[in-house]
Amino acid sequence: MPAPHDPMAEIKASFFHECEELLDVLQDGLMAMQNGEEDSETINVIFRAVHSIKGGAGAFGLDGLVRFSHRFETVLDALRAGTLAPSADVLRTLLSATDHLADIVELSRDDAPLPETDTLAICDAIDQLIGDPAPKTTHQSDIDFEPEKITLNLDPSDPPKDQAHVPDTTSKIRHFRITFQPFAELFETGNEPAVLLRHLHALGHASTSCDLSDLPPFEKLVPDIPHLRWDITLETQADLAEVQSVFEFVEGLCHLNIELESVSSADPTPAHQSEPPQYRNDTAAPSRPTTGRQVKPGRPTPPVQKPVVRVELDRVERLVNLVGELVINQAMLSQSLDQSGLSPHSDAMHGVEEFQRLTRDIQDSVMMIRAQPVKALFQRMSRIVREASGALGKDVRLRMLGECCEVDKTVIERLADPLTHLIRNAIDHGLEDPATRCAAGKPAQGTITLSAAHRSGRVHIEVGDDGAGIDRPRVRQRAIEKQVIAADAVLSDSDIDALLFLPGFSTAPAVSDLSGRGVGMDVVRTEIQALGGRVSIQSAPGRGTTFSISLPLTLAVLDGMVISVADETLVLPISLVIETLTLTAPDVSLLRPGCHVVRARDGFFPLIDLGHHLGYRPLIETFEGGIVLLVALADGTSAALLIDDIVDQRQVVIKGLDDRFFRAPGIAAATILGDGHIALILDPSDFVSGAFDTPRVPHTAPAPQGEPA
Amino acid sequence: MTLEILAVDDSPTMRDVIRLALLPEGFDVHTAEDGVHGIEVLEGLQPDAIITDINMPRLDGFGFIDAVRGTDQHRTTPILVLTTEAAPQLKERARMAGATGWIVKPFDPAKLVKALHMVAG
C-alpha cells in the first residue's frame, strides 16, 4: 500500500480522539441510567460506544484494548437483551469498568504496558454480573493490519477458514470438478454467479459449461426463479480451502459440490490467468435473472460531512497572541489619531472606529476557537468522585449542572488539579460517614454538586457538598494552636472559613490517603489565582459547604477600567465595578483612625485609598470631592476604592508577570496601553479581603460592612 | 474499472480505515455516518458495492440493508456487512436481511479488497 507520510498514524491519532468522545458518551449514558433515565436507546448508545472502541482497536492491533472492550461489550449486550437488570451495583461495576477502559485507552495510546492484574480483577467483576466466569475468546487472533499475501497452502487438510497460508514451494496442480446451481436467495442477497465464476477462473485454468435443461420456454419464464446450473472443471494450484472460499458468501444459497479429482505434481508451467469464461451456449450468459444492474448516473453526490477541522493548539495560541498584538496596535493607532486633532467626522476617524469594531469581532471569534464546554472536565471529576467515595466507603452521588458552559481550553486544563482537590476534600472532610448522616436525618447517600455558570463576564464553578459544614470552632481552635491568630481575635464566620486557605492548615483528625497529604487548600487557591480567579467558601452548619471559583472566561483579554492614581495609570477589571461616585462630606464616616467607610447603596463600604494602599503616596486627609469606585467581589465582599481619575474604559491584553517579579498583593498582571505605556492590572480581592493573605493580621483588616443592593 | 463503494459506519476511525484500505487499490470511496445518512447518500449514487456496519445510531445495519433492498435501484447491489462478531447467527441474520457477504472486523485491507472483488467483480 503506498503510504504518503504514514496515514495510518494519523488515523490512529484520530481514533484515540474518537475514543475520548466515545468514553464521554459511555459515561454520560451510564450516569443517565444511574439517574433512572434509562431507556433502550441509552443502552444502545453505550453499547455502540464500546463496540466502536473495540472495532477501532482491532484495526490497530491493540490487543489488550480489544480483549477488554469485548468483555465489557458482552455485559452490555446482556443489559441490552434484558437478561441483566441495571441495578445500582451493576451500574457501579460498569462505571468502574468505564474508568478502566479509559485507562487502557490512554495506556494503549502511549504504548505503555497494560495493567493486567487490574484488568483481570475488573473482568472478574464483570463476569460475575452475567454469571459467566469462563471468558469468551471470540476475539480473533488475526488482528495484524499488515496486508496479507494470498499464497498457496500445500496441506489440503487445513481448516478452510484459516487465512495463514504457507507459501507453496513445490507447485502441485489440482483438478477440481465443481457443480454450482444458485437458488433465488443467492440473487436476493446481491450475489452474482458471473462474479463467482470469474473468480474461479482467476484461480487457474477452468472450463465452464452451463446447463440449460431446466430453462422453461421464454413465455413461461419467471425472471425471479433461477434455472441455470454450471459445471466447472478447474485446474489450479489453489487448495480446496481456497476454492471453497470463493463460495464463502453463498454457502447455503446454492447447490454446491466441489470434488478434488486428482493431484498432478510438479507441473513446470505456473498457474496462469485463464481466458474469460467460455460458455457453451451463447444465449445463456450467467446474468442474474432479475432486471440486472442499472446504468450508473453520471455524477455521484459526495456524502455530506460535518465541517470540523482539527487544529494544533500551538497554531491557535499563535493566533491568539497575534490578535492580542493587533488589539494593542489598534489602540495605539486610535490614540495617536485622537491626538492628531483630526475631526471626529473625518474618514480616518470613521475608519478607525470600524477597525476597532472589527478587531473586537476578530478577538471574540478567536477566543471562541479555544472555548470548550467544561463537560469533559466534569466527567473526569465524576471519576474522582467514584474513586474517592470507594476508597472512603462513602456513598456519594455527583450532580453536575451547567456542563455546557464554555471556557477557554487553557483555563479548563489548569482547573483539573484544583477541582480534583476540592472534590476529594468535600468527600473526605465535607461529607459525614453514612451512620452520622442517618443520625442527622439526612439520606445516607451524600451529594456532591459540581456546577458551572457564566455570570457577568466570568465563569463560576462551584463544588458543593451536603455534609456537616465547616466546624468553625475547631478551625478556630486549630488556628490558635498553630499561632496563626491571636487567642482573643474576633473573627467573623467568613474570616474563619478563609483560614482554611492558609498554608499547611488541616483540620483532618486523621490523615487519610486521599486528602490531607500535605497539599492544602492554599495550593488550590494559588492555582486558581494564577488563572486570574478567586476562591471563596460558603458554609452552613449541618447543611454543607460550597467552594466557589470565579474565573475569567479567557486568560488573554480583559475589559478594563483605566484609572489614574498618584500619576500612575492602573487597570481595574470592569466586571468588578458596580458604581462610580464622587464623594461628598456626609458620605464618609470614620470607623476608627485610618479606617473609613463610605455610605452608599443602603450600606457601608470600607474605604481604601488606593494611592496609599499601593505605596504611591501617604494617606490623604480629606476625601471630599474624591472619586471612588465601588467594587463587589465574587466572595460577597465589597469596598470603595479611592482614586484620582477615571481615564478610559477599554479592552486590554493581559500580559502575565512572570516569576521573576515579586507577586505583589493586589497586582494581578500588566498590560500595554495604546500609548505604549505599561499599566498594572489590579486584583482588588487581595486588598479588599486582604486579611486572608497575611495570616497574622486578619483582625486588622477592614471587615466588609455592607452588601451592595 | 474503478469500483465505486459506499461505506456506512458511525465510527470516523472505521471510515478512515476503510478509505485508507480502498483508495490505494483504485476504489472510489463514498462514506456515510449511519443508515439514515447512507440512504440519503444512495439517492444520488449507484455504487458497485456497499459496506455497512451493524451497530449504528438512527438506523442500524439490518434496517439499512432492508431499506436498500427495498428500492428497485439498489435491489441487487452487493452489500458487505462489517461486524466484530464472528457469531454464525449474526451472519445468518445479515443474510436474512439481504446482505451479500460479511467481513469480520478487524479486517486487513487485502481481505476487504478481495471480498469486494468477490461480490462486485
CSV table of C-alpha atoms in Angstrom, one decimal, chain A residues 27 35 37 50 149 163 378 493 585 602 666 708:
chain,number,residue,atom,x,y,z
A,27,GLN,CA,-20.0,7.7,30.9
A,35,ASN,CA,-30.3,8.7,37.5
A,37,GLU,CA,-33.3,7.8,32.9
A,50,VAL,CA,-17.8,0.2,23.5
A,149,LYS,CA,-0.4,-12.1,0.9
A,163,GLN,CA,-6.1,-17.5,6.4
A,378,PHE,CA,-16.6,17.5,34.9
A,493,ASP,CA,-17.6,33.3,60.1
A,585,ALA,CA,-18.5,65.0,53.1
A,602,ASP,CA,-28.0,51.5,51.6
A,666,GLY,CA,-3.2,43.5,44.7
A,708,PRO,CA,-24.3,46.2,47.6
